[in-house]
Every structure is written in structure tokens, then in C-alpha cells.
Coordinates of C-alpha atoms in Angstrom, one line a residue:
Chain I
X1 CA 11.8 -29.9 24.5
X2 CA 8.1 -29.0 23.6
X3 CA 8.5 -26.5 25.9
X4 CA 11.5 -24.7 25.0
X5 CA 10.8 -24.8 21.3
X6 CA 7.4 -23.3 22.1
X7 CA 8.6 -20.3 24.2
X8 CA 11.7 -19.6 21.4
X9 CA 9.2 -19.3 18.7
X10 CA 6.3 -17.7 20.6
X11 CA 8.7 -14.8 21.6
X12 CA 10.8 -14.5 17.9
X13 CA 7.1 -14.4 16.8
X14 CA 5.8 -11.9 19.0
X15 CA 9.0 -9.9 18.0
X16 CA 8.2 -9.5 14.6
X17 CA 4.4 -9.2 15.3
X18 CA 5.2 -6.1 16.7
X19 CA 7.5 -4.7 13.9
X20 CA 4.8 -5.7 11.4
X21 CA 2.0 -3.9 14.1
X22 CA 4.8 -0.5 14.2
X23 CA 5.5 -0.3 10.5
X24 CA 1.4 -0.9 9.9
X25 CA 0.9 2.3 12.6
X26 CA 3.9 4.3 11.4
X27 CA 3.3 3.9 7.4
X28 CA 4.0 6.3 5.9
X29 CA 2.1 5.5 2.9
X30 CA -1.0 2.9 2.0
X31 CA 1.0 0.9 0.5
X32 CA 3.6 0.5 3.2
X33 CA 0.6 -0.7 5.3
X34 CA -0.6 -3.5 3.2
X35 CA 2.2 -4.8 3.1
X36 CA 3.0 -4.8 6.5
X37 CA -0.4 -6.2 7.3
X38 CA 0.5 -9.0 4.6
X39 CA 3.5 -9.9 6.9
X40 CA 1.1 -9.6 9.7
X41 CA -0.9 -12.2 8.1
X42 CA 2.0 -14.7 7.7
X43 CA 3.3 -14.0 10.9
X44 CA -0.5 -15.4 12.2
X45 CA 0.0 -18.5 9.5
X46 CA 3.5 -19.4 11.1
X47 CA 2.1 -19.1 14.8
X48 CA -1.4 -21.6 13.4
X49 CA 1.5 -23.9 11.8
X50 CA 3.8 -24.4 14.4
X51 CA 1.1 -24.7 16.9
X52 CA -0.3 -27.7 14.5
X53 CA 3.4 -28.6 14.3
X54 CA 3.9 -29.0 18.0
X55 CA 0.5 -30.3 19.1
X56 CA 0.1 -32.9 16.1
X57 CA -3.0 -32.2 14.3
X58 CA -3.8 -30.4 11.1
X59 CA -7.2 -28.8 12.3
X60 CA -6.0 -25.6 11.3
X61 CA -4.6 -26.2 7.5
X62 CA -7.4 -25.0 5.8
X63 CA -7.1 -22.1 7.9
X64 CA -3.7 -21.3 6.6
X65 CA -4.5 -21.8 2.6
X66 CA -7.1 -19.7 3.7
X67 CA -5.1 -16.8 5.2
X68 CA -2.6 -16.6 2.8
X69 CA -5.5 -16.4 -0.2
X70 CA -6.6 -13.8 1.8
X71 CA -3.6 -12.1 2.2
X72 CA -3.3 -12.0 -1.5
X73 CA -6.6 -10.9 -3.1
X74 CA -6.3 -7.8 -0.2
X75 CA -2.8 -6.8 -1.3
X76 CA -3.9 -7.1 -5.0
X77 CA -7.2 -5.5 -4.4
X78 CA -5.6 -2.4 -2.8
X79 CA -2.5 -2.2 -4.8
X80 CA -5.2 -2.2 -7.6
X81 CA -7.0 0.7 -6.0
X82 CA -4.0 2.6 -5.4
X83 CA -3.0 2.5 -8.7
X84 CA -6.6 3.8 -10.0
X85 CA -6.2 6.8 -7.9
X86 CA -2.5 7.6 -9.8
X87 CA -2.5 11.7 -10.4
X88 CA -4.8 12.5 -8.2
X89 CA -3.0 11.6 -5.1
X90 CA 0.3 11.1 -4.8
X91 CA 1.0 10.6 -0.6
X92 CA -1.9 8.3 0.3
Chain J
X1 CA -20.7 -16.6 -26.8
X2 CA -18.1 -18.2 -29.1
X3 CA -16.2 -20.9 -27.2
X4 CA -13.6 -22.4 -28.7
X5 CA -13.2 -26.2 -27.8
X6 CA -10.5 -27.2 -25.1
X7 CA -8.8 -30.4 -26.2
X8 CA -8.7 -32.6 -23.2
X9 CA -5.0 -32.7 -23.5
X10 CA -4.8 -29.6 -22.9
X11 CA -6.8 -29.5 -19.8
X12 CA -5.7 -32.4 -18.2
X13 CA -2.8 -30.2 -16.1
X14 CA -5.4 -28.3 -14.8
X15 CA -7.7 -31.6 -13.8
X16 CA -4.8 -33.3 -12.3
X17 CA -4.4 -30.2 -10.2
X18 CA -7.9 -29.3 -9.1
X19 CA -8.3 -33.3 -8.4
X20 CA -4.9 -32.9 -5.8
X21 CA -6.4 -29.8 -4.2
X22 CA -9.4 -32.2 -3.7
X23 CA -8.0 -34.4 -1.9
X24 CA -6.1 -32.3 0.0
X25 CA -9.1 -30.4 1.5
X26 CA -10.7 -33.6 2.2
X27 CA -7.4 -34.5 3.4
X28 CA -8.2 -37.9 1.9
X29 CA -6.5 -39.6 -0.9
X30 CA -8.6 -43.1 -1.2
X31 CA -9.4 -44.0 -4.6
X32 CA -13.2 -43.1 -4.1
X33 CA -12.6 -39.5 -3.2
X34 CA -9.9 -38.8 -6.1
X35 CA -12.4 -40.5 -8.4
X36 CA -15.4 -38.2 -6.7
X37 CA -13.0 -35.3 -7.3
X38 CA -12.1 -35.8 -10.7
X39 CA -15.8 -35.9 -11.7
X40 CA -16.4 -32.5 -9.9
X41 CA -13.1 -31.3 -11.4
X42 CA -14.5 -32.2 -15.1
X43 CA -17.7 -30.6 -14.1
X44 CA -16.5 -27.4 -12.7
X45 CA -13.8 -27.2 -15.6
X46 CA -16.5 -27.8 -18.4
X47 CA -19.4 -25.2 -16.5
X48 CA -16.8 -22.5 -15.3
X49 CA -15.3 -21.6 -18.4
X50 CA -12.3 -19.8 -18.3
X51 CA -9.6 -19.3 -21.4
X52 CA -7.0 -22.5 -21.6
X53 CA -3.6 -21.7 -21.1
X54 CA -1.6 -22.1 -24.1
X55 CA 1.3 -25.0 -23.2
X56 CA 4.0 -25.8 -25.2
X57 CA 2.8 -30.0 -25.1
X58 CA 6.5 -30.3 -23.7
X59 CA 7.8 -31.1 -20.3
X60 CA 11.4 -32.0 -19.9
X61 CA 11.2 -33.8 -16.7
X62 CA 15.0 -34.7 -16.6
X63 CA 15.6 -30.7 -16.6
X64 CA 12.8 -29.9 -14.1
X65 CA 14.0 -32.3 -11.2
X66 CA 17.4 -29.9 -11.0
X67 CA 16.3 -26.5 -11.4
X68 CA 13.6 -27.5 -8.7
X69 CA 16.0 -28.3 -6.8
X70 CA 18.2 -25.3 -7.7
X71 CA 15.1 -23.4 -7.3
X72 CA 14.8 -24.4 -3.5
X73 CA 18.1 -23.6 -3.4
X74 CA 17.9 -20.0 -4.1
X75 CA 14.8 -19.3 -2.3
X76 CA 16.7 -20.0 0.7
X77 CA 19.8 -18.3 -0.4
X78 CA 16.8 -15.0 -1.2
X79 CA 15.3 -15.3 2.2
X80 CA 19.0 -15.3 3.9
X81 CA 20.3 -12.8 1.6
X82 CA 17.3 -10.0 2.7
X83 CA 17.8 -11.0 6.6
X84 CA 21.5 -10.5 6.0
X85 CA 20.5 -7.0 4.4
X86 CA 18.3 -5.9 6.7
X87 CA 20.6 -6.4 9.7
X88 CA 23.5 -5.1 8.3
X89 CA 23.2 -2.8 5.8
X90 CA 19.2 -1.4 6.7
X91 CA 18.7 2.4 5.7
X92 CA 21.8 2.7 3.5
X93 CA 20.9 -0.2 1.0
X94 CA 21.1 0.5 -2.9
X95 CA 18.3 -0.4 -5.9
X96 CA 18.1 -0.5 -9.6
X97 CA 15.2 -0.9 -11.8
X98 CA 16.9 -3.2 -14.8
X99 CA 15.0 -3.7 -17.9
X100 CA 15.4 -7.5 -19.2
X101 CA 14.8 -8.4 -22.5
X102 CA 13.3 -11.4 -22.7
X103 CA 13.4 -13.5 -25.5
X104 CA 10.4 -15.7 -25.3
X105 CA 7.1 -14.2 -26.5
X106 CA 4.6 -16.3 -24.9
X107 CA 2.6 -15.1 -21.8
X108 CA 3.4 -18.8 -20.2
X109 CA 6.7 -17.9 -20.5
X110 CA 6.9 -14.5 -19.4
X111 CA 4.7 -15.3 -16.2
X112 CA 7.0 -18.5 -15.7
X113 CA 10.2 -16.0 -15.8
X114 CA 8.6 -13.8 -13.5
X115 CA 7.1 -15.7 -10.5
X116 CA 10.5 -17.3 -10.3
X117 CA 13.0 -14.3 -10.9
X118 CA 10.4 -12.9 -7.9
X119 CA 11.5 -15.6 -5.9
X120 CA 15.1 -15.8 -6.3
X121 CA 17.8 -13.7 -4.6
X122 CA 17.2 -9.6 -4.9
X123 CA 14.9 -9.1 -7.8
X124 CA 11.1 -8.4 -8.3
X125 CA 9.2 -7.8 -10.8
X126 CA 7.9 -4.4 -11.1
X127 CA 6.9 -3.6 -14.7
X128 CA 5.5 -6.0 -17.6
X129 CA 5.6 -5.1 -21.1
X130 CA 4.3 -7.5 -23.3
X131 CA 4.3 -5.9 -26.5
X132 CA 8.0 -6.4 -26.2
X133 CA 8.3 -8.8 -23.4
X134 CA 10.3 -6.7 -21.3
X135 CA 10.5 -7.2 -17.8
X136 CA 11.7 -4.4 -15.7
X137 CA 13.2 -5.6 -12.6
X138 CA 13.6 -4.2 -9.0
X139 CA 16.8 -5.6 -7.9
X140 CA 18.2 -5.2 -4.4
X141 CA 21.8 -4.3 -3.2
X142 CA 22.5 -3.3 -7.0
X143 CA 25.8 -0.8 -7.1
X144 CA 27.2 -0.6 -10.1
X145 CA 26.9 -1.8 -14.0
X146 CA 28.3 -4.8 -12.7
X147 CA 25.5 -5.7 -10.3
X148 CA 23.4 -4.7 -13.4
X149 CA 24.7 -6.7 -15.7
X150 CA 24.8 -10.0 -13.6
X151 CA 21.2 -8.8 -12.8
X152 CA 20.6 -9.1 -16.3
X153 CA 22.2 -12.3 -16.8
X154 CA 20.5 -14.3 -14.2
X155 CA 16.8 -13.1 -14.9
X156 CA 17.8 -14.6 -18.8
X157 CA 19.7 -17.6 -17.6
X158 CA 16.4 -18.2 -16.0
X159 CA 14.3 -17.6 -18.9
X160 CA 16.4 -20.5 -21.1
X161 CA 16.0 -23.1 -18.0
X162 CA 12.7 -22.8 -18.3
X163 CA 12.6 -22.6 -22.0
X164 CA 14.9 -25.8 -21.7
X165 CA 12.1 -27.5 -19.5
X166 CA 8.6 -26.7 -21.2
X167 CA 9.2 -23.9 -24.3
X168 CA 7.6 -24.6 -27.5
X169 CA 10.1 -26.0 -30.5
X170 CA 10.6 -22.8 -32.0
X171 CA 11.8 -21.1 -28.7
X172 CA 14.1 -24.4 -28.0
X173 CA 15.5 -23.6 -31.9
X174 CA 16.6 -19.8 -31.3
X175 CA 18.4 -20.8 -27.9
X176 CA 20.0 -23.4 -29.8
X177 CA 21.1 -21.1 -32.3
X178 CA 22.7 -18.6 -29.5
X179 CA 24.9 -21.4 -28.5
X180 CA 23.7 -22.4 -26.1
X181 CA 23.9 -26.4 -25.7
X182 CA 20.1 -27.7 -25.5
X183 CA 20.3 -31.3 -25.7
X184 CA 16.8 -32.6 -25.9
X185 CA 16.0 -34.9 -23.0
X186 CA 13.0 -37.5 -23.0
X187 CA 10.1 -35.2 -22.4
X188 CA 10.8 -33.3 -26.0
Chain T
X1 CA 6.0 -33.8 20.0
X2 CA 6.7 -36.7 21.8
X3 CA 7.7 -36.1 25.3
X4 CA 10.8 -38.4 26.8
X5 CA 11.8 -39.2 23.1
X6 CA 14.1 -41.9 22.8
X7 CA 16.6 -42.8 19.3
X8 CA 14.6 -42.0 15.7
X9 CA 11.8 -39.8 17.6
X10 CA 14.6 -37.7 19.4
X11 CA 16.4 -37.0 15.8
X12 CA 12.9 -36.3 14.7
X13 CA 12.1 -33.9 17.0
X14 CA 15.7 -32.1 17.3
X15 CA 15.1 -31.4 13.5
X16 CA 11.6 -30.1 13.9
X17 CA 12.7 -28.1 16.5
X18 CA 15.8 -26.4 14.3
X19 CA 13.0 -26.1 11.6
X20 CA 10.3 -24.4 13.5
X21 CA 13.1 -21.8 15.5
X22 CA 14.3 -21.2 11.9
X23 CA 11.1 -20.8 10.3
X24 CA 10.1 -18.2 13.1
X25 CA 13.2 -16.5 12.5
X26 CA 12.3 -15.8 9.2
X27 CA 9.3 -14.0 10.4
X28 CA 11.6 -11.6 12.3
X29 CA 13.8 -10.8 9.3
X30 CA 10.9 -10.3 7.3
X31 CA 9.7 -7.5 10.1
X32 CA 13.2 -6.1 10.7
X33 CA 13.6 -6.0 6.8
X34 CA 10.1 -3.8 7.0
X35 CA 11.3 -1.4 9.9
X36 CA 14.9 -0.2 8.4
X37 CA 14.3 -0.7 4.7
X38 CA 14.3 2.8 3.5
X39 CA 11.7 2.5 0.7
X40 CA 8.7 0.5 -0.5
X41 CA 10.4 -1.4 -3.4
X42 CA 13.1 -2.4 -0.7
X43 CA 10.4 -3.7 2.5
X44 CA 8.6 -5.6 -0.5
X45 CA 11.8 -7.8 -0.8
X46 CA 11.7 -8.3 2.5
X47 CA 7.7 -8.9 3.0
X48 CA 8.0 -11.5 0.0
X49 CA 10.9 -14.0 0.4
X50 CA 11.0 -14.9 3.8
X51 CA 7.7 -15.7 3.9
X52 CA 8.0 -18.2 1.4
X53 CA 10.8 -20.2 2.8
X54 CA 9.6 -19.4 6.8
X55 CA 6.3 -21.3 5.7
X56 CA 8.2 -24.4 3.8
X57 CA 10.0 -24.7 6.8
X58 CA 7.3 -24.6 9.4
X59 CA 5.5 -27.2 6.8
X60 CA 8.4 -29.7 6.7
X61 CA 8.2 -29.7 10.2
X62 CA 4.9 -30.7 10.4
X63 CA 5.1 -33.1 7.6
X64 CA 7.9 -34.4 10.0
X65 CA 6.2 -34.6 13.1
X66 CA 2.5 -36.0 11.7
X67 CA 4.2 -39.7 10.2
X68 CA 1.7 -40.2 7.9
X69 CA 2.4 -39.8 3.6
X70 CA -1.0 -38.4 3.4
X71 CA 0.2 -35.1 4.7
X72 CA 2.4 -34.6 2.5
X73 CA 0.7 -33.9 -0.5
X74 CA -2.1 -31.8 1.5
X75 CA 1.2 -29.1 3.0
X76 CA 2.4 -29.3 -1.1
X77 CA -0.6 -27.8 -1.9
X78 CA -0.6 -25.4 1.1
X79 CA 2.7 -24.2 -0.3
X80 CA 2.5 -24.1 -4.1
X81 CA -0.7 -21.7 -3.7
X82 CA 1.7 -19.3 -1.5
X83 CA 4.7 -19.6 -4.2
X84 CA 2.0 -18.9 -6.8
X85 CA 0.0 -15.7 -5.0
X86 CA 3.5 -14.3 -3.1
X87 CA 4.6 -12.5 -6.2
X88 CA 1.3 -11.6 -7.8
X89 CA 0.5 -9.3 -5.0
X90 CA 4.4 -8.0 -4.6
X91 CA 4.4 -7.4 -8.2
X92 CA 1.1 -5.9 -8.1
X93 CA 1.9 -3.6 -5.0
X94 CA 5.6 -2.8 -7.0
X95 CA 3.6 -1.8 -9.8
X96 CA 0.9 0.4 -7.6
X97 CA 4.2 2.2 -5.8
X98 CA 6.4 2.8 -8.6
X99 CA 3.2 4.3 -10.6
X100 CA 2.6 6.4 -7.4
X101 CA 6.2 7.8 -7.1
X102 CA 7.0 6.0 -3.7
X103 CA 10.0 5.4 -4.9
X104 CA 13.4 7.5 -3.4
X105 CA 15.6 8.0 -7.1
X106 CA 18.6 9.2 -5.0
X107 CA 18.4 4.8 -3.5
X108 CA 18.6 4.2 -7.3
X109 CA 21.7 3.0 -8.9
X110 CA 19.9 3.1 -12.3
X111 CA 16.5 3.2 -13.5
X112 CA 16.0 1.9 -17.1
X113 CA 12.1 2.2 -16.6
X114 CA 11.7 6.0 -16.2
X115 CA 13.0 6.6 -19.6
X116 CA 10.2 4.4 -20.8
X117 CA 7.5 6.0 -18.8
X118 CA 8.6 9.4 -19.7
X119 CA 8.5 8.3 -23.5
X120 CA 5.2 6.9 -23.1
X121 CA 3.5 10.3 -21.3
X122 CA 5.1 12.4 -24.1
X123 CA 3.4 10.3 -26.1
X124 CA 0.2 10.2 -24.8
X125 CA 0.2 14.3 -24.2
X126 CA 1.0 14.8 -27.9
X127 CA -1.9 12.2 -28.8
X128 CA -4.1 13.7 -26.4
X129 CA -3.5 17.1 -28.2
X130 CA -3.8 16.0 -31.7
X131 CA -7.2 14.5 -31.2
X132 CA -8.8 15.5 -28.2
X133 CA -12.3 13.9 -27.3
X134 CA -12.0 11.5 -29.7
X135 CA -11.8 7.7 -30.0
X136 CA -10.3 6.1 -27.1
X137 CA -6.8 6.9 -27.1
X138 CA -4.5 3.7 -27.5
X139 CA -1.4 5.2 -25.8
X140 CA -0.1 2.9 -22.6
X141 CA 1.2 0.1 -24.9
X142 CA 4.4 0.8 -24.3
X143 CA 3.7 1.6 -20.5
X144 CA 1.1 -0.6 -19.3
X145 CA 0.0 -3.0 -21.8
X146 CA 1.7 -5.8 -19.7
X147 CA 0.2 -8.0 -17.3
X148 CA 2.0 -10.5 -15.2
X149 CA -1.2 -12.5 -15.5
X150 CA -2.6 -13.9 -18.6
X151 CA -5.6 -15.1 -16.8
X152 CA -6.3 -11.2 -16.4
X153 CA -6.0 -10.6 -12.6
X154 CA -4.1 -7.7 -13.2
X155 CA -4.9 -7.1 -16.8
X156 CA -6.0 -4.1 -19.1
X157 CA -4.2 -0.7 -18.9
X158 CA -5.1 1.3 -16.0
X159 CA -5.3 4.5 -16.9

């Protein structure tokens, strides 16, 4: 059971790692890429949670409010950034 | 620097939250920690001032249990939706930006309307006016003037729940006097 | 998990299982909603509301699986800050992209915002002509005087 639910998630995660990862090389635009790095981020959360789920400890938990605050003051920052730079450049 | 005095009522919302986030980063909820935390909370509250947000002094519990619910409901019903989007429909998928009156003026209110309508089924927020309180909304698999309008309807459906749950008296009054039936429940 | 689970732990674990293989799915639709969206506003969607429900399902499951009440309140708190940061940053990054034209008009059904925008830039070019080099000009009201935040993360017009 451990097992199996283990390997399902691992490769659904691994799966949608590497979506984020090709939308994060492909772009086209800044923006495009935080975002895709933000879904990056949760992606890493989901793989910390369900390993706590499985294993049965909660080591990791600050870890996750962590990430995700992280995930947020990065996508604000450069959406903030982004929109600074309006009329000057228009494809970042 | 001018401060202007925070009642404790006022704060105590924020202290009963900073005291929970306490405990849950000690991951202990004995009495003695909670009472530890609530010290540090009144500290850090009193030393780090920040602006209080202006509440109504209202909470309609009976109201808030169901559209939590409802909420959690539609989050799920959101998430599904955009899979069931992205699978199917992908490259070919229609938007609308939809301006939304809102009726409420208060920035409580407006933020309230906003984090939800961002979490429900096909709409984000894109653009805040608040000189007008206008929201203007991204919405996702929008067609026609139909999509539009229902668009529309939900974002202000939302707005009078919430009102209906913690708005000030005056805001309860003019969505009384819409018609809409706003029985007032034990918090009022 | 428990291994060999017998009656209640079986359930338990059954359910965590669904919840977890869910939970990860919603990671995949959030990254398949990223790689055929066609345009920004439309992958934000996708980066925002999965995420929220993939984590309160990977939470539940561990609330399930640890026993003990005092996790509960600890993975509330893990969740409410994601519900309250989720659509700060996709509001703020909708607001950056439809400021920097990344949006595709010909996806659009309507758009009741451009009217605005354009009103508001007439505006400010006629203002800007009247009195050039003078006080600040207080144009952007209409356009940008709105913040989502009241505590000011995204505050003041950003012209």
C-alpha cells in the first residue's frame, strides 16, 4: 500500500515537475516563468507533504509555510518589478 | 509620529491569530505556551505598529459556517473545472475581462470579495479601483453576454454573503433595501 | 502508514491514499493547464486553484494519518496562509501582465477594462500637456488607484 501510493504520486509528481521545468525554459515572457516556478514551488511542497504524510512526522511543516511564503513575496516582488518597467519594455 | 490608539477590541482578531500561529510553530498547544505566546503577541502587536484594520464589530457566525462550507465547495469545483479545461479544451479556450460593481465601499470588503472570487471557479482578479470599487475580473471559459452576465452575478452574490456575514449596519441596510432577505442572525 | 492494516487503520489508510493520488493529480493539471493555456491570464487560473485544493488535500491526509488533534490546528494554519498569499501574487502578476500587454485580445470575448485604461491615458496625455513639469500629476485614479491590499503590499499607483 505504502508502496504503491508512493510510486503513483512520485511519478504524477515528476510529471508535472517537468511541465512546470518546460514552460519555466520555454517562457515566453518573465512573467510566464514566475509563475511557472510558483507551480514549481508547490509541486516541491506537495512532494515534502506527502512524504510527511506517508512516513508520519511533521519535520518538514515549517518547511512548507515556508515555501509557499516564499513562493509569494517572489511572485509579488517580480510582478512588482515587471510592472515598474511598463513602456519601456513590452516582451521581457 | 501620530498614532492613533487601537482599542483592544479591535485587535483582539489579530492576537487570537498570531497566538494560533504560535502554537503552531511550536507545534504545542499546552496552556503555558499559548499563554507565553499571547504575551509575545501583545508585545510584538504594541512595538510593531502597523494601521488596524477597520472591522465592521459584526460576525454572523450562523452565515459563516455555510458559505465556508460552500466556499470549500467551490474551490474544489475551481480546481476541477481548470483540469477539465486544460485537458479538453487547451489552446482554443475563451476569456473576458468583466468589470463588477461592487457595492460595498470598504477596503475589508473589497479585499474580502476579491481573495474569494479568486478562489472560486473561473475568475481572478485583475484590476482594483477603489475610487469606485470596481473590480475588473479575468474570467475563464467566458463566450458570450451570458457567461458575462452570470460572471457578474456571482462575483455580487458573493459580495452580499459576505456582507450578510461581517458588513457594517449601513451596508446590511442597502442590501436590505435591494430585496434581498437579510435576516439578522445572532452575531448582528 | 501502517503496514498489514487491519479494520479502522485500513479505512484510514485507503482514504489517505485516494487523498494523496488526488492531491498529486492536482499538481499535474496545474502543469498541463500551464503547457496548453494559450495566454498568461489563462496559465494563472491554472497556477492558482489547483494548488490550493492539491495542498488541502495532501494536508487532510496527514492530519489523517498523524492521530493526534494537535495537528490539526498546526496544517489550518499551513493552509489559511496559502488561501491568503495564492491570490495576492496571481492578482499581482494579472495586474503586472495585463499592464504589459501579455494579453492576446483576439482570446477575448469582451474587455470592459481597456475602455477604462484608454480613458485614463487620454487623460493623463491631455494633463501632461496642459501643465507640463509641474506638480505631481494626479492622473491614475481612475486606472491604478486600487490596491487589493489595504495593508499596502501592492499599494500606491505605479506609474
Amino acid at each position: 500500500m505504502k508502496d504503491i501510493v508512493l510510486i503513483v504520486t512520485a511519478v504524477i509528481l515528476s510529471l508535472a515537475a517537468a511541465g512546470a521545468i518546460y514552460r519555466i525554459a520555454v517562457g515566453p515572457s518573465l512573467l510566464d516563468r514566475v509563475l511557472a516556478s510558483d507551480v514549481l514551488l508547490a509541486i516541491l511542497g506537495a512532494a515534502l507533504a506527502i512524504d510527511m504524510a506517508v512516513n508520519r512526522h511533521l519535520n518538514n511543516l515549517v518547511l512548507l509555510v515556508a515555501l509557499t511564503l516564499i513562493g509569494f513575496i517572489g511572485s509579488v516582488t517580480v510582478a512588482r518589478f515587471v510592472a515598474d518597467r511598463r513602456g519601456q519594455v513590452n516582451d521581457s | 509620529m501620530s498614532r492613533k490608539r487601537i482599542s483592544f477590541r479591535t485587535e483582539l482578531p489579530l492576537l487570537v491569530w498570531l497566538v494560533v500561529v504560535w502554537g503552531a510553530l511550536w507545534r504545542d498547544f499546552s496552556p503555558g505556551n499559548l499563554v507565553f505566546g499571547a504575551l509575545i503577541a501583545v508585545v510584538v502587536a504594541r512595538v510593531f505598529y502597523l494601521p488596524p484594520v477597520e472591522l465592521s464589530g459584526r460576525f454572523n457566525v450562523l452565515r459563516a459556517i455555510p458559505f465556508a462550507v460552500v466556499f470549500l465547495g467551490k474551490v474544489v469545483a475551481a480546481s476541477f473545472q481548470v483540469m477539465y479545461l486544460a485537458v479538453f479544451r487547451g489552446p482554443s479556450v475563451t476569456n473576458a475581462v468583466v468589470a463588477v460593481p461592487l457595492r460595498s465601499h470598504s477596503d475589508l470588503m473589497v479585499t474580502a470579495t476579491g481573495h474569494v472570487i479568486s478562489l472560486i471557479p473561473g475568475s481572478l482578479v485583475v484590476e482594483v479601483d477603489r475610487s469606485t470599487s470596481t473590480l475588473y475580473i479575468h474570467g475563464l471559459n467566458v463566450r458570450n453576454d451570458v457567461d458575462t452576465a452570470k460572471l457578474r452575478k456571482e462575483v455580487q452574490d458573493t459580495e452580499a454573503s459576505l456582507i450578510r456575514i461581517m458588513g457594517t449596519r449601513t451596508e446590511l441596510d442597502a442590501l436590505q433595501a435591494e430585496g434581498w432577505p437579510a435576516t439578522r442572525g445572532a452575531g448582528s | 502508514m501502517t503496514p498489514n492494516a487491519t479494520g479502522a487503520d485500513a479505512v484510514i489508510d485507503a482514504v489517505t491514499a485516494v487523498l494523496l493520488i488526488v492531491g498529486a493529480l492536482m499538481s499535474l493539471g496545474a502543469a498541463i493547464g500551464l503547457l496548453r493555456f494559450p495566454d498568461l491570464m489563462s496559465r494563472m487560473h491554472a497556477a492558482t486553484k489547483p494548488q490550493v485544493l492539491g495542498l488541502f488535500l495532501v494536508l487532510a491526509a496527514m492530519g489523517l494519518q498523524m492521530r493526534e488533534w494537535w495537528v490539526w490546528p498546526v496544517l489550518a494554519v499551513a493552509w489559511i496562509f496559502q488561501l491568503l498569499t495564492v491570490p495576492v501574487s496571481a492578482h499581482m502578476v494579472g495586474r503586472a501582465g495585463y499592464r504589459t500587454k501579455h494579453l492576446h485580445p483576439e482570446l477575448l470575448s469582451t474587455d470592459e477594462l481597456e475602455a477604462v485604461v484608454l480613458r485614463a491615458a487620454g487623460q493623463r496625455a491631455a494633463e501632461k500637456a496642459q501643465e507640463a513639469g509641474s506638480a505631481m500629476p494626479h492622473a491614475g485614479n481612475a486606472r491604478n488607484g486600487g490596491s487589493e491590499d489595504p495593508n499596502g503590499v501592492n499599494g500606491g499607483p505605479s506609474a
